[in-house]
Amino acid sequence: MREIKYIVCHCTATPQTTTVKSIQNHWKNNLGWKSPGYHRLIDASGKIHVLSNYALPTNGAAGFNTVSIHVSYIGGVDGKKAVDNRTPEQKSTMLQLITELKAQFPNAKILGHRDLGAKKACPSFDAIAEYKNL
Ligand SMILES: [Zn+2]
């Protein structure tokens, strides 16, 4: 297993109704990525979609991918405005998933994409504060 320094939270910055398939098509066809953007993606119903094995890097945050696991929820914007619109199901699933990841990778720091210096609001909530007790 590769060394994991960061468990990074993201949002897709798309409407909450966006399908997993269309997000995957965007990465592949528009961005030309060979790997997905995240390891796990949580839809509005709280269901986890497994997009990649943790042993492989994904394209969540340029410069940090080899040492990161990326977890995202579908949503995070209202039009172009960043907003924390996670459903209760997404919040609950994300907490459970992040808790499991922290148990599996105890030395990893939990943070949001924006905390890595990205010029974006992703994931539209304060992941460091929200998961500080894990
Ligand atoms: Zn992000």
XYZ file of C-alpha atoms and ligand atoms in Angstrom:
135
model
C 0.000 0.000 0.000
C 1.234 3.533 -0.764
C 1.751 6.021 2.064
C -1.430 8.026 2.761
C -0.862 11.506 4.220
C -4.221 13.050 3.414
C -7.853 12.018 3.393
C -9.273 14.758 1.180
C -12.968 15.742 1.082
C -14.438 17.108 -2.139
C -17.708 18.114 -3.743
C -18.405 17.621 -7.439
C -19.495 21.285 -7.832
C -22.437 20.060 -9.918
C -26.185 19.843 -9.276
C -27.107 17.162 -6.731
C -28.952 15.230 -9.438
C -25.825 14.746 -11.582
C -25.259 11.068 -12.350
C -22.067 9.204 -11.505
C -21.860 8.086 -15.122
C -21.905 11.641 -16.474
C -19.176 12.681 -14.027
C -17.040 9.735 -15.136
C -17.663 10.606 -18.784
C -16.574 14.189 -18.120
C -13.240 13.043 -16.636
C -12.600 10.606 -19.450
C -13.882 12.485 -22.487
C -13.474 16.185 -21.612
C -10.425 16.070 -19.356
C -8.765 13.005 -20.879
C -8.057 11.429 -17.483
C -7.102 7.764 -17.306
C -7.892 7.635 -13.565
C -11.062 8.866 -11.862
C -11.150 12.118 -9.859
C -11.994 10.403 -6.570
C -11.811 6.980 -4.912
C -15.330 7.182 -3.521
C -18.306 9.272 -4.590
C -21.447 9.651 -2.465
C -24.715 10.402 -4.258
C -27.673 12.324 -2.806
C -29.253 9.124 -1.460
C -26.119 8.435 0.581
C -24.989 5.527 -1.590
C -21.214 5.102 -1.987
C -19.918 4.535 -5.526
C -16.521 2.830 -5.595
C -14.518 4.424 -8.417
C -10.995 3.287 -7.596
C -8.933 1.094 -5.295
C -7.200 2.979 -2.451
C -3.871 1.513 -3.571
C -4.040 3.598 -6.768
C -3.791 7.404 -6.949
C -6.750 9.351 -8.361
C -6.952 12.902 -9.768
C -8.483 14.824 -6.846
C -5.803 17.434 -6.117
C -2.824 18.101 -8.376
C 0.465 17.696 -6.521
C -1.035 15.599 -3.698
C -2.522 12.609 -5.472
C 0.215 10.066 -4.778
C -0.243 10.535 -0.995
C -4.018 11.133 -0.867
C -7.335 9.347 -0.771
C -10.120 11.413 -2.314
C -13.735 11.235 -1.167
C -16.501 13.352 -2.694
C -20.215 14.027 -2.502
C -22.366 15.003 -5.476
C -23.398 18.643 -5.067
C -21.714 21.578 -3.339
C -23.042 24.422 -5.496
C -26.204 26.392 -6.069
C -25.742 27.634 -9.604
C -22.179 28.915 -9.452
C -22.270 29.708 -5.743
C -20.534 27.314 -3.336
C -23.017 25.917 -0.825
C -22.991 23.029 1.623
C -26.092 21.246 0.364
C -25.194 17.751 1.539
C -28.280 15.700 2.243
C -28.575 14.134 5.729
C -27.821 10.797 4.019
C -24.653 12.164 2.429
C -23.494 13.639 5.743
C -24.069 10.394 7.548
C -22.383 8.244 4.890
C -19.439 10.621 4.629
C -18.896 10.592 8.401
C -18.979 6.797 8.389
C -16.586 6.561 5.433
C -14.121 9.103 6.840
C -14.233 7.338 10.223
C -13.353 4.030 8.558
C -10.560 5.635 6.544
C -9.071 7.268 9.639
C -9.077 3.871 11.370
C -7.355 2.319 8.364
C -4.878 5.193 7.909
C -4.398 6.657 11.419
C -1.520 8.950 10.382
C -3.484 10.633 7.592
C -4.749 14.181 8.048
C -8.422 14.787 7.226
C -9.022 18.000 5.311
C -10.878 19.602 2.423
C -9.561 20.213 -1.073
C -9.423 23.965 -0.366
C -7.143 23.314 2.624
C -4.469 22.091 0.199
C -4.185 25.598 -1.207
C -6.542 25.129 -4.142
C -8.175 28.327 -5.369
C -11.660 26.873 -4.971
C -14.287 26.445 -2.277
C -14.329 22.650 -2.575
C -15.834 20.853 -0.621
C -18.028 23.845 0.418
C -17.709 23.003 4.123
C -14.941 23.024 6.747
C -13.760 19.424 6.746
C -10.973 20.054 9.285
C -13.468 21.398 11.844
C -16.184 18.872 11.081
C -13.944 15.804 11.507
C -11.517 17.155 14.112
C -12.526 14.571 16.692
C -11.901 11.536 14.490
Zn -12.177 19.135 -4.934
